[in-house]
Short mmCIF file of C-alpha atoms in Angstrom, two decimals:
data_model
loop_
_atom_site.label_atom_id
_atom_site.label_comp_id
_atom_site.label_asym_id
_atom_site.label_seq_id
_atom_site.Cartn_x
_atom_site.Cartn_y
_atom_site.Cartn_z
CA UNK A 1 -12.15 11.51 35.11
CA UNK A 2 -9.98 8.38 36.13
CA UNK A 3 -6.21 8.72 35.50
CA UNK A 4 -6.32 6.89 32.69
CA UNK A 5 -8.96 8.95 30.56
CA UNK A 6 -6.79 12.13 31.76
CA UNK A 7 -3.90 10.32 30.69
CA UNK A 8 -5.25 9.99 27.23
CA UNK A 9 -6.76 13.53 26.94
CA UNK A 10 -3.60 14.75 28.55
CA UNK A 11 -1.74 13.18 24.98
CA UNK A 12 -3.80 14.42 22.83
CA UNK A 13 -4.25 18.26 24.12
CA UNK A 14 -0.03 18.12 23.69
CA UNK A 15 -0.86 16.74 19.52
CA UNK A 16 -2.73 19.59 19.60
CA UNK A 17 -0.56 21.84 21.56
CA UNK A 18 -3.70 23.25 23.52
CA UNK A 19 -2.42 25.39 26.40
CA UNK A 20 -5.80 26.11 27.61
CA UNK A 21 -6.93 22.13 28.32
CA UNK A 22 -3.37 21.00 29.22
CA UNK A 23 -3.53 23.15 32.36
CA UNK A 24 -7.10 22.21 32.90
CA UNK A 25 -6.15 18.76 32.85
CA UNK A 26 -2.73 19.10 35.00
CA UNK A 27 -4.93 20.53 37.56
CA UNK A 28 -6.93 17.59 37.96
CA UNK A 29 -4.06 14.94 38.28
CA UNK A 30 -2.31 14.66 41.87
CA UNK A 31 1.53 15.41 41.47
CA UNK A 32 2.79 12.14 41.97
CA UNK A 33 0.61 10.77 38.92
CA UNK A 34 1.88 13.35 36.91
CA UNK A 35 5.07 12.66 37.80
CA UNK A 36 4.28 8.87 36.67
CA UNK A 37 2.75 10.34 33.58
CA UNK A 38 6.13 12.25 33.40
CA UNK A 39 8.31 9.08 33.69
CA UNK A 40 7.48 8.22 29.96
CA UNK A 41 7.95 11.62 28.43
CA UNK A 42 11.28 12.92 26.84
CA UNK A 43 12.80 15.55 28.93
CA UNK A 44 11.86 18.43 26.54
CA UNK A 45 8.12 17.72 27.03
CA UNK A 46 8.47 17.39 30.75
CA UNK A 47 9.96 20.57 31.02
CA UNK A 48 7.35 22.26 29.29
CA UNK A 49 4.65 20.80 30.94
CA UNK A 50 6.36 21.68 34.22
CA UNK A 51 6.27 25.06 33.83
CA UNK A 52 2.32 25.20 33.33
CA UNK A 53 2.07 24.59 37.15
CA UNK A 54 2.57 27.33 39.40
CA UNK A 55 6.11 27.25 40.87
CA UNK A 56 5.23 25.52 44.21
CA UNK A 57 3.67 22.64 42.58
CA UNK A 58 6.28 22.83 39.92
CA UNK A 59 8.71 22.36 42.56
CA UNK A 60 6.74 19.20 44.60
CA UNK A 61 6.26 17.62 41.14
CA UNK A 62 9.89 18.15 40.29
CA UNK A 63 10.64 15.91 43.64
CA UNK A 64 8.81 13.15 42.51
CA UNK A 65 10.69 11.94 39.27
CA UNK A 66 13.94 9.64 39.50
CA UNK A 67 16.66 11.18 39.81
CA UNK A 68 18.25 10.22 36.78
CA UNK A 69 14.92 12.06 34.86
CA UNK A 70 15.82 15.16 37.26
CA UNK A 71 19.16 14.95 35.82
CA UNK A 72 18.12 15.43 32.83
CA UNK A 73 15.48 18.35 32.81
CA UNK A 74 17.81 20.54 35.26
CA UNK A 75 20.42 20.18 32.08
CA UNK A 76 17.86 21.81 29.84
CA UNK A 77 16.85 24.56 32.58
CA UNK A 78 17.93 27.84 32.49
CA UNK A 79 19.83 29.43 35.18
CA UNK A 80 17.23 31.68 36.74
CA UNK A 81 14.66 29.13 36.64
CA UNK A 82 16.79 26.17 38.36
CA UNK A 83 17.31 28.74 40.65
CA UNK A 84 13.99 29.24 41.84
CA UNK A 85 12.86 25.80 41.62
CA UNK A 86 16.02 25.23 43.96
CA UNK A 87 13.92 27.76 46.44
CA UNK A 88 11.22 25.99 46.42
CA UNK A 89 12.14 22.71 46.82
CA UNK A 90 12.65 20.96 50.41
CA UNK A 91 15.95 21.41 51.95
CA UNK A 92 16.93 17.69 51.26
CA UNK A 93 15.20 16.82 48.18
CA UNK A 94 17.32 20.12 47.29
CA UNK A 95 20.58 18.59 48.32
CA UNK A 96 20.02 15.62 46.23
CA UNK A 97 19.39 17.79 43.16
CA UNK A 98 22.65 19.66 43.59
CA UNK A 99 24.89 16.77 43.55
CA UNK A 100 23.20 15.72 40.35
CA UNK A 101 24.27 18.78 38.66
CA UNK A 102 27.95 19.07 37.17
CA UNK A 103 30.22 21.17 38.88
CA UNK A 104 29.61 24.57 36.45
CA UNK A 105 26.01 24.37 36.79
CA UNK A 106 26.72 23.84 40.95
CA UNK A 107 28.46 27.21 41.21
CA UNK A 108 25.78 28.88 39.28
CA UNK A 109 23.30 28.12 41.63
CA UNK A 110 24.78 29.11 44.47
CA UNK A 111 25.66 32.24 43.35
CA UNK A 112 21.97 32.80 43.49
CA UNK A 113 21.10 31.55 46.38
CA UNK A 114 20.38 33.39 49.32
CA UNK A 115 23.63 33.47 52.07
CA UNK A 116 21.41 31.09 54.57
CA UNK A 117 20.08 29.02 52.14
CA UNK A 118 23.26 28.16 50.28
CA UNK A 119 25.31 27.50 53.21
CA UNK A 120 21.95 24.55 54.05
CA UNK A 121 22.78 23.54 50.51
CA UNK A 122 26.64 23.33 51.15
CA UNK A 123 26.08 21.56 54.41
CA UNK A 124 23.52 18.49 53.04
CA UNK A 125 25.44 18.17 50.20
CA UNK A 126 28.71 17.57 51.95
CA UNK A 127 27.21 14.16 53.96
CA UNK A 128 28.13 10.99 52.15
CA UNK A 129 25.60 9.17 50.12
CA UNK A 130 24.33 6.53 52.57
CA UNK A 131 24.47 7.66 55.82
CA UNK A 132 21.72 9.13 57.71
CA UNK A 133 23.01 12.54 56.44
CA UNK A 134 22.22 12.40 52.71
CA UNK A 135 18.37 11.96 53.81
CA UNK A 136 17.64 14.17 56.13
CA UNK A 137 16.24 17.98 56.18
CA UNK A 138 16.49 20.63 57.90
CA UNK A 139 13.47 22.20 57.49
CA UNK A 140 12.43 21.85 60.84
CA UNK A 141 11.00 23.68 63.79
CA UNK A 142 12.63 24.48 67.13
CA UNK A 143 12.79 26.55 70.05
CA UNK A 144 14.36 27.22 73.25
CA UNK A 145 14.13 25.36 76.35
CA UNK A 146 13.28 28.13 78.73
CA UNK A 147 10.71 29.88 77.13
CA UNK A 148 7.09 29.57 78.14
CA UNK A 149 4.00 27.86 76.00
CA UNK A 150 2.91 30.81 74.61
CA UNK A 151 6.56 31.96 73.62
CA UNK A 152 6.58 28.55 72.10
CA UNK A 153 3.94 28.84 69.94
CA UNK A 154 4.56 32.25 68.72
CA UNK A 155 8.32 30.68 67.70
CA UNK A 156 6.17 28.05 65.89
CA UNK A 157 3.53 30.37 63.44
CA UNK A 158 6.84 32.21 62.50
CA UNK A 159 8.87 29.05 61.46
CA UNK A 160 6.20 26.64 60.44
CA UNK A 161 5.46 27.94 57.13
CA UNK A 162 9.09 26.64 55.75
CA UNK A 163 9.03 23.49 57.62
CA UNK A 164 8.50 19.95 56.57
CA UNK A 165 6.34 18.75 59.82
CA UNK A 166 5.44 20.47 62.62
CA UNK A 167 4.17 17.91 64.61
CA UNK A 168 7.21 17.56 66.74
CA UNK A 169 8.59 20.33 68.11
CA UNK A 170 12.37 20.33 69.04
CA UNK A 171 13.97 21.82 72.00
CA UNK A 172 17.62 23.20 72.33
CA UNK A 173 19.53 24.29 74.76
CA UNK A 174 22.05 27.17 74.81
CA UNK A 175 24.35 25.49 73.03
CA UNK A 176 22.07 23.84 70.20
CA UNK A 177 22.01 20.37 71.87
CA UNK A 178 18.71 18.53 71.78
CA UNK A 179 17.41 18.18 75.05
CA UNK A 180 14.03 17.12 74.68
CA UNK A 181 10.58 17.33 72.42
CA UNK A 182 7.04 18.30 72.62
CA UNK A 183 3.81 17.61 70.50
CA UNK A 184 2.03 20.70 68.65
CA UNK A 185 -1.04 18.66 70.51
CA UNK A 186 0.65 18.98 74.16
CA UNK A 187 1.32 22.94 73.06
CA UNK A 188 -2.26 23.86 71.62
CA UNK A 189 -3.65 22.12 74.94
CA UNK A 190 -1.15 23.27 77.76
CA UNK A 191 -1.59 26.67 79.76
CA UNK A 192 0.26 29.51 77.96
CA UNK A 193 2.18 30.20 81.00
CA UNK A 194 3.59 27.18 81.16
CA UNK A 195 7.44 26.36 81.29
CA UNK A 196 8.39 23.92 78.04
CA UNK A 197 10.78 22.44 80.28
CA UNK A 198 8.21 20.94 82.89
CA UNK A 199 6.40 19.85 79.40
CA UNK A 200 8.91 18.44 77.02
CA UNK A 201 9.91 14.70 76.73
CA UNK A 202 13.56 13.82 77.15
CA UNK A 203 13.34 10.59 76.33
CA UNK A 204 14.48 10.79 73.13
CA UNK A 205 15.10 8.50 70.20
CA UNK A 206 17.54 9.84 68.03
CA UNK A 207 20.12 9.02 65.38
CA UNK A 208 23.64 10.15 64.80
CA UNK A 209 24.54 11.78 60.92
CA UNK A 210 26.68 9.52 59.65
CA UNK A 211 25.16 6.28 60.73
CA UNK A 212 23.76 4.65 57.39
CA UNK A 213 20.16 5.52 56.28
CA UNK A 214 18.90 1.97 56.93
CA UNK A 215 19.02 2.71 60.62
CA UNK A 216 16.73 5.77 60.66
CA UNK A 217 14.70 3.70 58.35
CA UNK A 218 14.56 0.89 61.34
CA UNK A 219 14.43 3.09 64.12
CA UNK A 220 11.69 4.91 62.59
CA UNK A 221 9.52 1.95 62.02
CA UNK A 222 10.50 0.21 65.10
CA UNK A 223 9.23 3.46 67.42
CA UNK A 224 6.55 4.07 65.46
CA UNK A 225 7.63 7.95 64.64
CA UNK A 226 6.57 10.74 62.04
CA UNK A 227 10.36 11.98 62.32
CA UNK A 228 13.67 10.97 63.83
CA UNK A 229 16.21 13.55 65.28
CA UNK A 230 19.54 13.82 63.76
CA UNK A 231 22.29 14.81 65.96
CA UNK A 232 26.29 15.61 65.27
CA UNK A 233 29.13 14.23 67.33
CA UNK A 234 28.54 16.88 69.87
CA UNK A 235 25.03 15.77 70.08
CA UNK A 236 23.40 19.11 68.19
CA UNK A 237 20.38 19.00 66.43
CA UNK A 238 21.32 19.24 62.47
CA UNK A 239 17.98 17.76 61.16
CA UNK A 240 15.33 15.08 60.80
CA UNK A 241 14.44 11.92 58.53
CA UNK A 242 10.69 12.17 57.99
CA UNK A 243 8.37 8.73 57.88
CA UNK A 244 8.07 9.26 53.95
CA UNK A 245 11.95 9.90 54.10
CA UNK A 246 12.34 6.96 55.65
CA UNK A 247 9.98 4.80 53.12
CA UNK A 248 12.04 5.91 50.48
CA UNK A 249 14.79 4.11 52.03
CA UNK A 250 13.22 1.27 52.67
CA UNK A 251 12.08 0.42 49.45
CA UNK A 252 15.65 0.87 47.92
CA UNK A 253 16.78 -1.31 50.28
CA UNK A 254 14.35 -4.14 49.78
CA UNK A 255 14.98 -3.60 46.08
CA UNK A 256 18.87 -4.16 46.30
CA UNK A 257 18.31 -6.96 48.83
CA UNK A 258 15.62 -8.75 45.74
CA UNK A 259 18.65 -7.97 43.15
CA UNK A 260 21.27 -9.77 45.30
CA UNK A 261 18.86 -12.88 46.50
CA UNK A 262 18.71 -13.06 42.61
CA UNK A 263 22.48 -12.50 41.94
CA UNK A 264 22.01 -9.25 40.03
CA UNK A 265 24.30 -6.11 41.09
CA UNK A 266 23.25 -2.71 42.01
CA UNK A 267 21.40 -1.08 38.98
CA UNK A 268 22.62 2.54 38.29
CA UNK A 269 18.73 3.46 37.30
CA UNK A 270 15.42 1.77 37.33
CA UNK A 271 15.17 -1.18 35.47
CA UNK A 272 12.68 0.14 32.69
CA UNK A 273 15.54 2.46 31.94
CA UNK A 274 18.74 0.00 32.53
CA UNK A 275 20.31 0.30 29.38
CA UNK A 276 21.56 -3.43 27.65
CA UNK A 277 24.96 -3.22 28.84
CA UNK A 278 24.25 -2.32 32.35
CA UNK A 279 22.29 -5.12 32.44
CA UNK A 280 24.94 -7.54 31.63
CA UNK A 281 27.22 -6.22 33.64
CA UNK A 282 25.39 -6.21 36.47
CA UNK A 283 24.56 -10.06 35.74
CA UNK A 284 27.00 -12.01 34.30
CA UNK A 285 30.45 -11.86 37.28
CA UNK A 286 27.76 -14.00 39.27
CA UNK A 287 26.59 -16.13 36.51
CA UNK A 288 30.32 -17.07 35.35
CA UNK A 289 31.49 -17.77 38.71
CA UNK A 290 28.47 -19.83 39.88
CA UNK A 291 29.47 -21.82 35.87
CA UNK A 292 32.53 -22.63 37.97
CA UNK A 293 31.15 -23.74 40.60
CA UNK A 294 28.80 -26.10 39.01
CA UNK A 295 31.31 -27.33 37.28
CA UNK A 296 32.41 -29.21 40.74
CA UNK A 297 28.84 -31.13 40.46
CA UNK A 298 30.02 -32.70 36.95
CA UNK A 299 33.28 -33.56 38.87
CA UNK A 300 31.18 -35.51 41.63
CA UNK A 301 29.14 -37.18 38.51
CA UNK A 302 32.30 -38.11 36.75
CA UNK A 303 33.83 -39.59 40.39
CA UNK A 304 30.76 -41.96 40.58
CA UNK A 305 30.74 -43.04 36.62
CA UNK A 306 30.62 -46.78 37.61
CA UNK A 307 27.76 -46.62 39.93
CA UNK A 308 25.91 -44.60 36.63
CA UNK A 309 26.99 -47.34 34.55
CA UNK A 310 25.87 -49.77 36.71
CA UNK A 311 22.59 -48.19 37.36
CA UNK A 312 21.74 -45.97 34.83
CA UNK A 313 18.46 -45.46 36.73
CA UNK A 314 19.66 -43.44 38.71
CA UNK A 315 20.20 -40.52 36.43
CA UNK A 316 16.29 -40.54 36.25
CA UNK A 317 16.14 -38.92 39.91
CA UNK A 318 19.42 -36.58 40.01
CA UNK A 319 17.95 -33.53 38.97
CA UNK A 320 15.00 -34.41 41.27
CA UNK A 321 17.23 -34.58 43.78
CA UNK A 322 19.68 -32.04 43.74
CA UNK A 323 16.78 -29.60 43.07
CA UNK A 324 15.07 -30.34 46.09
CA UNK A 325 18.41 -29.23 47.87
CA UNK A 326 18.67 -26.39 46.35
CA UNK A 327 14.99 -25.57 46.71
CA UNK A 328 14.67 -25.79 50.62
CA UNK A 329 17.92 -23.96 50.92
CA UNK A 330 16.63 -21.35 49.10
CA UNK A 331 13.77 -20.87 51.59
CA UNK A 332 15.74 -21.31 54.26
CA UNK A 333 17.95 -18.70 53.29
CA UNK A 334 14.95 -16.25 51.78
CA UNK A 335 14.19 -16.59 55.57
CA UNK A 336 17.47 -15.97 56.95
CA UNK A 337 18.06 -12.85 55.23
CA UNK A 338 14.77 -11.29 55.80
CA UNK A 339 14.55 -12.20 59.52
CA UNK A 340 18.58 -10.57 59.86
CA UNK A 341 17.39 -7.39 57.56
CA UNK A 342 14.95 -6.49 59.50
CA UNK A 343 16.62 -7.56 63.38
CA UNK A 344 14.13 -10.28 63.83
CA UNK A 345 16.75 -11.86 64.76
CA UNK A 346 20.43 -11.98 64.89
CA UNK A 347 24.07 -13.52 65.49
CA UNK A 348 23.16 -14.86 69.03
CA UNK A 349 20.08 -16.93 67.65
CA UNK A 350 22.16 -19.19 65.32
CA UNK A 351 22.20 -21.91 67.61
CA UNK A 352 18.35 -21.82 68.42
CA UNK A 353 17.10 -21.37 64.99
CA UNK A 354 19.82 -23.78 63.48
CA UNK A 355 18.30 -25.96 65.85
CA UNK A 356 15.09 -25.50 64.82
CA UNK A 357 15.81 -25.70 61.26
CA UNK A 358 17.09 -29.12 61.88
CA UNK A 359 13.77 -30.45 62.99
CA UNK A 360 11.65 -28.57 60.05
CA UNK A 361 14.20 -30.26 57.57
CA UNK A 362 13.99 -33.38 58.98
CA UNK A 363 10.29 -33.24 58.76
CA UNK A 364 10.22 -31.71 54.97
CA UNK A 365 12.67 -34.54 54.32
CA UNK A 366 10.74 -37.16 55.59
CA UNK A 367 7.67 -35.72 53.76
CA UNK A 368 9.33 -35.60 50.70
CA UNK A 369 11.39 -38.95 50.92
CA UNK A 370 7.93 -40.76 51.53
CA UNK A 371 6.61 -38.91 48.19
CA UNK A 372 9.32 -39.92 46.07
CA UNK A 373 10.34 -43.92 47.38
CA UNK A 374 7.37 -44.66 45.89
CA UNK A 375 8.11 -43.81 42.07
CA UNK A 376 11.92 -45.31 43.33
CA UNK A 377 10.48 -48.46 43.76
CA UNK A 378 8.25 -48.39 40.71
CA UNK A 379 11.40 -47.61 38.46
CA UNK A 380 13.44 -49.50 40.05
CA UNK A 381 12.53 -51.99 42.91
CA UNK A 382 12.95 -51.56 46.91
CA UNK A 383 16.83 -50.77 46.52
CA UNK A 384 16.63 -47.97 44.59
CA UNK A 385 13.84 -46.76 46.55
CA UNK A 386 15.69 -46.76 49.38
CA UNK A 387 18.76 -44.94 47.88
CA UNK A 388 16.39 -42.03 46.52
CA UNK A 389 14.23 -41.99 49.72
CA UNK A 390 17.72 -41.63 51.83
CA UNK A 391 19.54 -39.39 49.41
CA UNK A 392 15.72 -37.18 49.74
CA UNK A 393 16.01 -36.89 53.23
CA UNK A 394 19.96 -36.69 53.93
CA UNK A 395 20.16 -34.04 50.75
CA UNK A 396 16.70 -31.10 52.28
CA UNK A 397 18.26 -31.40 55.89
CA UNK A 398 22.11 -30.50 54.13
CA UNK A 399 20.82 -27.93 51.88
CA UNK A 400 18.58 -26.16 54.71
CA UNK A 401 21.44 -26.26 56.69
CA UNK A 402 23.39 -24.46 54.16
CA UNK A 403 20.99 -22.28 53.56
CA UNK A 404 20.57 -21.20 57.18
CA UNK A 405 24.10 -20.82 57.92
CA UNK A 406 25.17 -18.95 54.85
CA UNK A 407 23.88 -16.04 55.71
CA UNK A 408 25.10 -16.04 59.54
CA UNK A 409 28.46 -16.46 58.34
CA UNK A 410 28.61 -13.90 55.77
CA UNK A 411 26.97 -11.68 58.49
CA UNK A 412 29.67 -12.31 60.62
CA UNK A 413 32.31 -11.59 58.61
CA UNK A 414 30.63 -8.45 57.53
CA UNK A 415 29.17 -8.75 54.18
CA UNK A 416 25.57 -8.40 53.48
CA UNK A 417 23.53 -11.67 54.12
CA UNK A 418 21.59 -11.18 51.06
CA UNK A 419 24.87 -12.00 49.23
CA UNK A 420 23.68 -15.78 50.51
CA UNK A 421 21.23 -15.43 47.34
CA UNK A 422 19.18 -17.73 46.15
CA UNK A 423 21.45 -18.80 42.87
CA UNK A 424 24.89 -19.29 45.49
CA UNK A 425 22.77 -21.36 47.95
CA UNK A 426 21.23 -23.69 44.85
CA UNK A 427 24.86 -23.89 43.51
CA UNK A 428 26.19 -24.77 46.81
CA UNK A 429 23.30 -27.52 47.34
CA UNK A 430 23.36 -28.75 43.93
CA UNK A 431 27.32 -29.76 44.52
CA UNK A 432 26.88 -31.69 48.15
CA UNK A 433 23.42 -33.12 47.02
CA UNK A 434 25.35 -35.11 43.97
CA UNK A 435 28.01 -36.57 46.21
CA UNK A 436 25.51 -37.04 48.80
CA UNK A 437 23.24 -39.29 46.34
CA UNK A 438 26.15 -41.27 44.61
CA UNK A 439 27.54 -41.78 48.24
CA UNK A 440 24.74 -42.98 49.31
CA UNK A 441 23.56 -45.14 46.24
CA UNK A 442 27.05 -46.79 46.31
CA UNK A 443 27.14 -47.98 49.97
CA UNK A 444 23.32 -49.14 49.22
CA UNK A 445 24.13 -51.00 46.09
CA UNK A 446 27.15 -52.18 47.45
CA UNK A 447 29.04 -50.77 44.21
CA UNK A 448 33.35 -50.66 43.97
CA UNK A 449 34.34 -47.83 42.73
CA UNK A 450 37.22 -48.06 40.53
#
């Protein structure tokens, strides 16, 4: 069956309240589509259907929902059973949970815990929500530097069962420090007598905790690597962001980077769930202040009225105009943003790529002045085709420019780039790309201004 006939059958064995064929038809879903097939259930009915799945499963499953739906469901668990899900679940998706919970329902949980686990718990809790920290897990495998293959491996059937990868194997010195790595390949293939220290890399790529999670997200996809060492200040091994880990990350990212290029404020859930006020409060500070702004453009209108009066044609190709600004600054600065997000390029290549810009603006310009002297001429002879061919090319090159630079600057002074959204950079065009046009018309036209 496809997921949407189980889907369907899935609905109608809970009308009926059929135990038998909702189990039989859990069992045939994979955990993250009935986690999506979760998503649109009220919390009571995902709770119930959770516990028809073994606890393991139970447990995966549980990882897969938003957090806000976790939230929820952990409310409406009892005590001994959030315990054991909390048992089963990985060490970090784990941490995550807890500091969902309220503070009563916190302490009850750790009374239950085991001594080792809850003092895991305490510790990934305790790293600030951003940071490399917050993400990783520490369910992990290691093992001592001077031990032999076979001593290795041994260390590795015990402790593999709990962890999260084993593909990596971690070595520590005497003092927990991280002093080099080796593949569960290089082990199943290397002499059991062998010393792991003549075998292990030590050229290690490796992340500190409380650098921000965007980082291991880039180092991991820049190295090409299942899972990224975390080390403390004194350069021990506390845990590891995983590839899927580091996914995670960056699709939040790219998600808060699309709701600033559009303006839009971090959302406090997913936006199928935003409620109507969070949505206009996470909309309208921009929307007001780029009002304001605009407002600047109707000054620049009102500062050439005669030349209007004189040639009311002109109105006829303003919002041409100034949208064309806006337009290529907005691609210019989608560009900019992505190419700084993901280190493509940075603060030293401003002059290069401003460069650059200048000579693909100056040929969009020229491509687009061409297109529109034409209908300037038809509406209004060869002077006003000139003025709108002029004002085309004079207004792309300014707004690329802006929206090239924008971003460098707000990267220098240490804001996000993305902040150089699309709306700010149209807002920003639209203002010089009036005075540019009435500049230029009234030189052209040889108009006196009053």
């Amino acid at each position: 069956m496809t997921y949407e006939e189980v889907t369907v059958a899935l609905h109608d064995a809970i009308s009926k309240d059929d135990t038998l064929l909702i189990e039989n038809l859990i069992a045939e879903l994979q955990l993250a589509d009935l986690a999506e097939f979760l998503l649109h259930e009220t919390s009571e009915a995902t709770l119930k259907l959770l516990t028809h799945l073994p606890l393991e499963q139970r447990a995966e499953a549980f990882a897969y929902l938003e957090h806000s739906k976790q939230a929820e469901i952990a409310e409406q668990m009892s005590e001994v059973g959030l315990t054991q899900l909390f048992t089963r679940m990985n060490s970090d998706e784990r941490a995550d949970l807890f500091n969902l919970l309220n503070e009563d329902r916190q302490q009850s949980v750790l009374r239950r815990l085991a001594k080792e686990e809850r003092e895991d718990l305490r510790r990934l809790a305790s790293y600030e929500e951003g940071t490399t920290g917050a993400i990783m897990t520490s369910d992990y495998v290691t093992v001592p530097a001077e031990v032999t293959v076979s001593k290795a491996l041994e260390i590795v059937r015990q402790t593999a069962p709990n962890a999260e990868t084993i593909y990596q194997i971690y070595i520590q010195d005497s003092e927990q420090r991280l002093v080099g790595t080796v593949s569960l390949r290089q082990l199943i293939l290397a002499k059991p007598g062998a010393d792991l220290d003549q075998l292990m890399t030590t050229d290690l790529v490796t992340i500190n905790v409380h650098e921000a999670q965007e980082e291991a997200a880039r180092k991991i996809s820049r190295y090409d690597i299942l899972a990224l060492p975390v080390l403390d200040d004194h350069e021990r091994l506390v845990g590891i962001v995983t590839y899927d880990d580091a996914m995670d990350v960056a699709e939040q990212e790219a998600t808060e980077d699309m709701h600033k290029g559009a303006s839009v404020g971090p959302l406090d859930e997913s936006f199928g769930k935003a409620s109507i006020f969070n949505l206009y409060k996470r909309r309208v500070n921009w929307l007001v202040l780029l009002v304001f702004a605009n407002i600047l453009s109707g000054a620049g209108i009102a500062f050439y009225e005669e030349t209007i009066e004189t040639y009311v044609v002109l109105v006829f190709f303003l919002p041409l105009l100034v949208a064309s600004g806006g337009n290529a600054g907005s691609q210019a600065s989608t560009l900019m943003i992505r190419g700084l997000a993901t280190g493509d390029v940075g603060a030293r290549d401003w002059g290069k790529l401003l460069g650059r810009e200048l000579l693909v603006s100056v040929s969009l310009g020229l491509t687009m002045a061409a297109t529109i002297a034409g209908i300037g001429f038809w509406r209004g002879g060869w002077d006003i085709a000139q003025v709108v061919a002029y004002s085309m090319l004079a207004i792309v090159i300014v707004g690329s420019m802006i929206g090239m630079s924008l971003p460098f600057v707000l990267n220098k002074l240490g804001w996000d780039p993305a902040t150089a959204s699309a709306p700010l950079v149209t807002s920003i065009a639209d203002i010089v790309g009036v005075l540019i046009y009435f500049a230029i018309a009234t030189s052209i036209l040889n108009i006196g201004m009053a």
